[in-house]
JSON list of C-alpha atoms in Angstrom, two decimals:
[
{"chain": "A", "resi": 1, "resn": "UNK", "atom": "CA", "xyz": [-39.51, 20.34, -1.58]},
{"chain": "A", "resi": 2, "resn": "UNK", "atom": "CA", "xyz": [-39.17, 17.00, -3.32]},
{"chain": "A", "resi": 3, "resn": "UNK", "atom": "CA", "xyz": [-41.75, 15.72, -5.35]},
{"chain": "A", "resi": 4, "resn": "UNK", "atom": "CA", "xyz": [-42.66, 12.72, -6.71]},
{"chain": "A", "resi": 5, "resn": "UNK", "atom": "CA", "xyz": [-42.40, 12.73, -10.16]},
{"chain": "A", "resi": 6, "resn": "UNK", "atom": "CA", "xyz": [-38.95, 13.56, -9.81]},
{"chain": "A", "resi": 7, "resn": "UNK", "atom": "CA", "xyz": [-38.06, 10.13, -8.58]},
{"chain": "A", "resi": 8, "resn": "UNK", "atom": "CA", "xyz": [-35.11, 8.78, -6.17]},
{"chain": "A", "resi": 9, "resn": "UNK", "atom": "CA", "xyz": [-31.88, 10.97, -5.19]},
{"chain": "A", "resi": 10, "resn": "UNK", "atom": "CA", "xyz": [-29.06, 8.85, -6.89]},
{"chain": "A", "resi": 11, "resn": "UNK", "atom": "CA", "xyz": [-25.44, 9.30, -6.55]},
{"chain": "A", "resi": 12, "resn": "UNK", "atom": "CA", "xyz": [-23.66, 8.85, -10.31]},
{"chain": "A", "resi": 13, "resn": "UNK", "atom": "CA", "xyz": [-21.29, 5.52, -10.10]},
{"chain": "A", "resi": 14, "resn": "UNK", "atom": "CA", "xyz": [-18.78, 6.99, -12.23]},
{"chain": "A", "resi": 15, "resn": "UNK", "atom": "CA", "xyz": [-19.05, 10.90, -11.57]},
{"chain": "A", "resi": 16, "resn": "UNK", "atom": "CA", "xyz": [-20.37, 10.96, -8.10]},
{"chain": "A", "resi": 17, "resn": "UNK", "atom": "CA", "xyz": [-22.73, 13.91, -9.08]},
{"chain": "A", "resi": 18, "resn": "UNK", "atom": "CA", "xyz": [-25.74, 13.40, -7.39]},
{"chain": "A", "resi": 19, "resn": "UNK", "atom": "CA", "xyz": [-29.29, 13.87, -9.35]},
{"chain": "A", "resi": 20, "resn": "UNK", "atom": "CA", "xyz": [-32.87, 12.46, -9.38]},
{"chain": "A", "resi": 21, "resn": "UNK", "atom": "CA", "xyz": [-33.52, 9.09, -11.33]},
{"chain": "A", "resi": 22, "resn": "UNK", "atom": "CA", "xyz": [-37.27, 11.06, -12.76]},
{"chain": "A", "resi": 23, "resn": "UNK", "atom": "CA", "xyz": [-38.42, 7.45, -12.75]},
{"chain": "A", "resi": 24, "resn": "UNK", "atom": "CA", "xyz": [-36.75, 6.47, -16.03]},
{"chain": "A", "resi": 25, "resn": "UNK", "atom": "CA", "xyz": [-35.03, 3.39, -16.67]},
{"chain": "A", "resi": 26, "resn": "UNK", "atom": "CA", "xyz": [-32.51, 3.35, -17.81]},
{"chain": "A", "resi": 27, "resn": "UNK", "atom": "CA", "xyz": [-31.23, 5.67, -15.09]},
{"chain": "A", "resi": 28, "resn": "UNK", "atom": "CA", "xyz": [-28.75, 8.29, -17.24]},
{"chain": "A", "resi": 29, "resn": "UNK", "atom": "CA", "xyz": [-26.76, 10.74, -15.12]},
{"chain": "A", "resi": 30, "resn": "UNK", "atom": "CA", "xyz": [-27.13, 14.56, -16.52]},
{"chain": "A", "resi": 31, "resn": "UNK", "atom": "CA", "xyz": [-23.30, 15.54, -15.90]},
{"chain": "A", "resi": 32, "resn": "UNK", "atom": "CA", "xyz": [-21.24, 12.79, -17.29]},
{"chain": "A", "resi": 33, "resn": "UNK", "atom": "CA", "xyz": [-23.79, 11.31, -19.27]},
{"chain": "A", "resi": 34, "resn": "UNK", "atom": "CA", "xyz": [-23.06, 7.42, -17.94]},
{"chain": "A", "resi": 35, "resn": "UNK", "atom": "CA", "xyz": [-26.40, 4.64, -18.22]},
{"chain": "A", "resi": 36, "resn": "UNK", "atom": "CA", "xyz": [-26.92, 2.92, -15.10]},
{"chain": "A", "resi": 37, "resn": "UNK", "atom": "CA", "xyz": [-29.66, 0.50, -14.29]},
{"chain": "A", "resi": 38, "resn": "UNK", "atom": "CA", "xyz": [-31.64, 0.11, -11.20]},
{"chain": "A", "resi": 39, "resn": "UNK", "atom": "CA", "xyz": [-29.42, -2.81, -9.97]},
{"chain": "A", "resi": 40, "resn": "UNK", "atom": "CA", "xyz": [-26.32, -0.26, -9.91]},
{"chain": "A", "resi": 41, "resn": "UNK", "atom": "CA", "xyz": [-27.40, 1.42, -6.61]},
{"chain": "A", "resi": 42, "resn": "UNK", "atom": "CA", "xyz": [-28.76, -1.98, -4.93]},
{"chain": "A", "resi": 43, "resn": "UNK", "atom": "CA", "xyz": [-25.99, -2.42, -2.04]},
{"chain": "A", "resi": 44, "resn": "UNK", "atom": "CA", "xyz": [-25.03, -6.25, -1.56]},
{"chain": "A", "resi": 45, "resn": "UNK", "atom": "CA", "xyz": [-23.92, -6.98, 1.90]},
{"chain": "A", "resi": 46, "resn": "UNK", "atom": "CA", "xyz": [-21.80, -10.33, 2.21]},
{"chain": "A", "resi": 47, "resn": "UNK", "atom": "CA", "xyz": [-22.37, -12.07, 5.74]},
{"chain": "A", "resi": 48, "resn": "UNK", "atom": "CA", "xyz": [-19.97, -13.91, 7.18]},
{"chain": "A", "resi": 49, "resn": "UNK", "atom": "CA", "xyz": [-20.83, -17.48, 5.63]},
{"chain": "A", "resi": 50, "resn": "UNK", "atom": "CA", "xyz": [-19.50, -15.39, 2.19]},
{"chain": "A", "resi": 51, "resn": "UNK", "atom": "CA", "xyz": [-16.38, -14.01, 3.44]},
{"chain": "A", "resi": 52, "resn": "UNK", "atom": "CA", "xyz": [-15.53, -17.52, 4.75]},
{"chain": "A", "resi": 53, "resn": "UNK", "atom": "CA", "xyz": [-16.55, -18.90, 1.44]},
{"chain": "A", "resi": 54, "resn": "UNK", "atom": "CA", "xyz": [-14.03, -16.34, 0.10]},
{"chain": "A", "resi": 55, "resn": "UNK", "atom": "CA", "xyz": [-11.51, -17.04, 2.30]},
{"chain": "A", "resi": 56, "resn": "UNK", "atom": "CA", "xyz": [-11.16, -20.80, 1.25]},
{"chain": "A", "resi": 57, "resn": "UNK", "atom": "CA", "xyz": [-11.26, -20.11, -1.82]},
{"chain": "A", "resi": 58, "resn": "UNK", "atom": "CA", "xyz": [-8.60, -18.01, -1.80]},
{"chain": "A", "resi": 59, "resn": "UNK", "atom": "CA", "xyz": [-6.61, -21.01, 0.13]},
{"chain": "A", "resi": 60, "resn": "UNK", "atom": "CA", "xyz": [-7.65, -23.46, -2.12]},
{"chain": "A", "resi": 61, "resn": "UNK", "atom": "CA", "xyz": [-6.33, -21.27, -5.37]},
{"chain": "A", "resi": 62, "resn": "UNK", "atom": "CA", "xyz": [-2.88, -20.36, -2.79]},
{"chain": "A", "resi": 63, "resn": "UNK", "atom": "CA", "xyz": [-2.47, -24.39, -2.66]},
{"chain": "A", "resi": 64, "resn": "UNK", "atom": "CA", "xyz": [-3.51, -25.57, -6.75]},
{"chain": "A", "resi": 65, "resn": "UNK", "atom": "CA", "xyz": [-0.94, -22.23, -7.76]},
{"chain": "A", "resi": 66, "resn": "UNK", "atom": "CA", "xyz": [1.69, -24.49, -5.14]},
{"chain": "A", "resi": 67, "resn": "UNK", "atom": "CA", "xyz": [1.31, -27.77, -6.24]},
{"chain": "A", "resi": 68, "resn": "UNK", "atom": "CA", "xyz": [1.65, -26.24, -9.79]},
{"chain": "A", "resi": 69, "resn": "UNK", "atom": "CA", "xyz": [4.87, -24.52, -8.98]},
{"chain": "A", "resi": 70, "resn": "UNK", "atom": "CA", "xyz": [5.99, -27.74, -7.72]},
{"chain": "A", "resi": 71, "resn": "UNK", "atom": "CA", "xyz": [5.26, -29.85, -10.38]},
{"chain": "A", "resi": 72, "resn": "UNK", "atom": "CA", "xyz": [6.86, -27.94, -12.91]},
{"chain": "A", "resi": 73, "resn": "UNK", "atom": "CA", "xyz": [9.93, -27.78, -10.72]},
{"chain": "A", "resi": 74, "resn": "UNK", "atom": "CA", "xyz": [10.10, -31.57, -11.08]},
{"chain": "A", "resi": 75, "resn": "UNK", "atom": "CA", "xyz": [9.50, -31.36, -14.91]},
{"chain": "A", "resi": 76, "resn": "UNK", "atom": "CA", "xyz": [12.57, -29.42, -15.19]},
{"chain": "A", "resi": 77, "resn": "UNK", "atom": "CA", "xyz": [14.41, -31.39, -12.55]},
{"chain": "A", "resi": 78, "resn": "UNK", "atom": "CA", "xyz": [13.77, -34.84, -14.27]},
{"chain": "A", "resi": 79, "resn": "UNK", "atom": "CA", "xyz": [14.60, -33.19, -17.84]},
{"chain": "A", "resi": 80, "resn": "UNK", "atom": "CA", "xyz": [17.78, -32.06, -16.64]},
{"chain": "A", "resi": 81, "resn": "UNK", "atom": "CA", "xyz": [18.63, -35.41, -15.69]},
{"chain": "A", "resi": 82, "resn": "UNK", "atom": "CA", "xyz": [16.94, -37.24, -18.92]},
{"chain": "A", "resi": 83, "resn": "UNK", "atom": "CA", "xyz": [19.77, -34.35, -20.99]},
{"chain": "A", "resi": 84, "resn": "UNK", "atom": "CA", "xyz": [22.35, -35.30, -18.64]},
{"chain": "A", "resi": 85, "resn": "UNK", "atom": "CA", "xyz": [23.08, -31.99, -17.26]},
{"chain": "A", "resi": 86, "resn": "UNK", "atom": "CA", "xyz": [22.70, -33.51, -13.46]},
{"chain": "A", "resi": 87, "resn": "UNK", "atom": "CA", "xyz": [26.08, -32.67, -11.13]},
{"chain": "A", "resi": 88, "resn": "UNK", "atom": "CA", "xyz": [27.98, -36.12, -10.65]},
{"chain": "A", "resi": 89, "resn": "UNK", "atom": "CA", "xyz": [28.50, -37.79, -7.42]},
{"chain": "A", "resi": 90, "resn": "UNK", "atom": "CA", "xyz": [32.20, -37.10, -5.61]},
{"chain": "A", "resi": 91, "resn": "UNK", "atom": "CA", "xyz": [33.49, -39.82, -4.02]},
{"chain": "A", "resi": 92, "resn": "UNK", "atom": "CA", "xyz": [36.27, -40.36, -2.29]},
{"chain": "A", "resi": 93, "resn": "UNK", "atom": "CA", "xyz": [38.57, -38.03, 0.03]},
{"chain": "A", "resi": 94, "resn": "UNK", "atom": "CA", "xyz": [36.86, -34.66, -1.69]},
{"chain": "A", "resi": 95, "resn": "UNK", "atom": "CA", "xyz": [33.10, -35.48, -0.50]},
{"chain": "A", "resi": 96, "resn": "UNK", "atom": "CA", "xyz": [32.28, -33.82, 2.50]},
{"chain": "A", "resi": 97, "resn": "UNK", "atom": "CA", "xyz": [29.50, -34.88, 4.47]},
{"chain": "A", "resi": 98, "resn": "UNK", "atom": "CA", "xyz": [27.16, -33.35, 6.96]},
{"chain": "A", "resi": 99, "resn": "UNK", "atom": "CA", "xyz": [29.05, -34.88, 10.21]},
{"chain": "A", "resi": 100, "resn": "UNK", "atom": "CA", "xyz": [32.08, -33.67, 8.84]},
{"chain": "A", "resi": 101, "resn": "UNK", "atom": "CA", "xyz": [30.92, -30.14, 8.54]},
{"chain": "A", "resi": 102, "resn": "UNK", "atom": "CA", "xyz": [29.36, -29.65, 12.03]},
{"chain": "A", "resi": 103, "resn": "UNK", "atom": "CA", "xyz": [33.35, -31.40, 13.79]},
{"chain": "A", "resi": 104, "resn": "UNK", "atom": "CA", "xyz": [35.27, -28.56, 12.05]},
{"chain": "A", "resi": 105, "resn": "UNK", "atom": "CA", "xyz": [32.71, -25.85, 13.31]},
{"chain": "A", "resi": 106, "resn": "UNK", "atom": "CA", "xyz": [33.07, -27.45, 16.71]},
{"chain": "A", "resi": 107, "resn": "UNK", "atom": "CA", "xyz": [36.93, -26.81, 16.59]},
{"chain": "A", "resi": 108, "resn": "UNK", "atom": "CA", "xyz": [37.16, -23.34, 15.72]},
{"chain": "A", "resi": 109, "resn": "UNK", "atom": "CA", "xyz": [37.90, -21.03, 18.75]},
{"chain": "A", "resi": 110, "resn": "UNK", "atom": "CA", "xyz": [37.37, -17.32, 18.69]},
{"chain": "A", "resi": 111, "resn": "UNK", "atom": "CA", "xyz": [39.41, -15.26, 21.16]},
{"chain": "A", "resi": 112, "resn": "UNK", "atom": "CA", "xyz": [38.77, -11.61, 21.76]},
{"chain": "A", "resi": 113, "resn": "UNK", "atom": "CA", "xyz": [40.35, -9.57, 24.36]},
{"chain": "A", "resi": 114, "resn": "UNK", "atom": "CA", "xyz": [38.49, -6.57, 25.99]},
{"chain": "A", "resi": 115, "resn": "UNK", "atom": "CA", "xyz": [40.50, -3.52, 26.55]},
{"chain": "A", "resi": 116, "resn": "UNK", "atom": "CA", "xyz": [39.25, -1.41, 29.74]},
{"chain": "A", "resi": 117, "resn": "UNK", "atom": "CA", "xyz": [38.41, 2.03, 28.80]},
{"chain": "A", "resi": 118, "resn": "UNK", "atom": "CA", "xyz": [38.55, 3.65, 32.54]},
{"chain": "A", "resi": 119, "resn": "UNK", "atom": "CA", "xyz": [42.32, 4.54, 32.41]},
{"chain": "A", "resi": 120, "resn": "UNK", "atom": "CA", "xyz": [41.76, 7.19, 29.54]},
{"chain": "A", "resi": 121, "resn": "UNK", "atom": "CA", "xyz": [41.97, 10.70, 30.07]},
{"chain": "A", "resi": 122, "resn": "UNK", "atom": "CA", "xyz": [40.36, 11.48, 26.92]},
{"chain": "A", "resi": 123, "resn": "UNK", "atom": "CA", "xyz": [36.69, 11.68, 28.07]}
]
């Protein structure tokens, strides 16, 4: 039979042992000895206004960590060409371009003949 000086059933944080509080504060857990106080074993229950707060939050960090990313990208892109260390432009008959690229795919022809397997007697 419970009684009431013996205070609230609480479940340890830590331990999981479960004991009674005996109305003290701070609450101190017999087995493992841990402190807790009272707000330990309030539950908080997010609704969805807070997960959606959450969630764009989390998009807005995604997007800053991005545009970091990027940015530092550049940096090294426009130091490399302040040093020098950019490739030069080809000119002339080596420089391929785009066009020229998708013509020689366009005249490559792939033929593949198909043997018929019915005249074996090996199956």
């Amino acid at each position: 039979m419970v009684k009431a000086t013996w205070g609230t059933k609480r479940t340890c944080q830590s331990c999981a042992a479960r004991f009674y509080d005996l109305n003290k504060s701070p609450i101190k857990c017999p087995k493992c000895g841990r402190e807790h106080d009272r707000e330990d074993f309030v539950k908080v229950r997010r609704g969805r206004g807070a997960a959606a707060a959450a969630a764009a939050t989390a998009a807005a960090a995604t997007a800053a960590a991005a545009a970091l990313v990027k940015a530092a990208a550049k940096k090294k892109a426009d130091d490399a060409a302040l040093n020098g260390d950019e490739i030069p432009d080809v000119e002339g008959d080596d420089a391929l371009e785009a066009d020229d690229l998708a013509d020689e795919t366009d005249d490559i022809e792939v033929e593949v003949e198909v043997e018929d397997d019915k005249g074996e007697g090996d199956r």
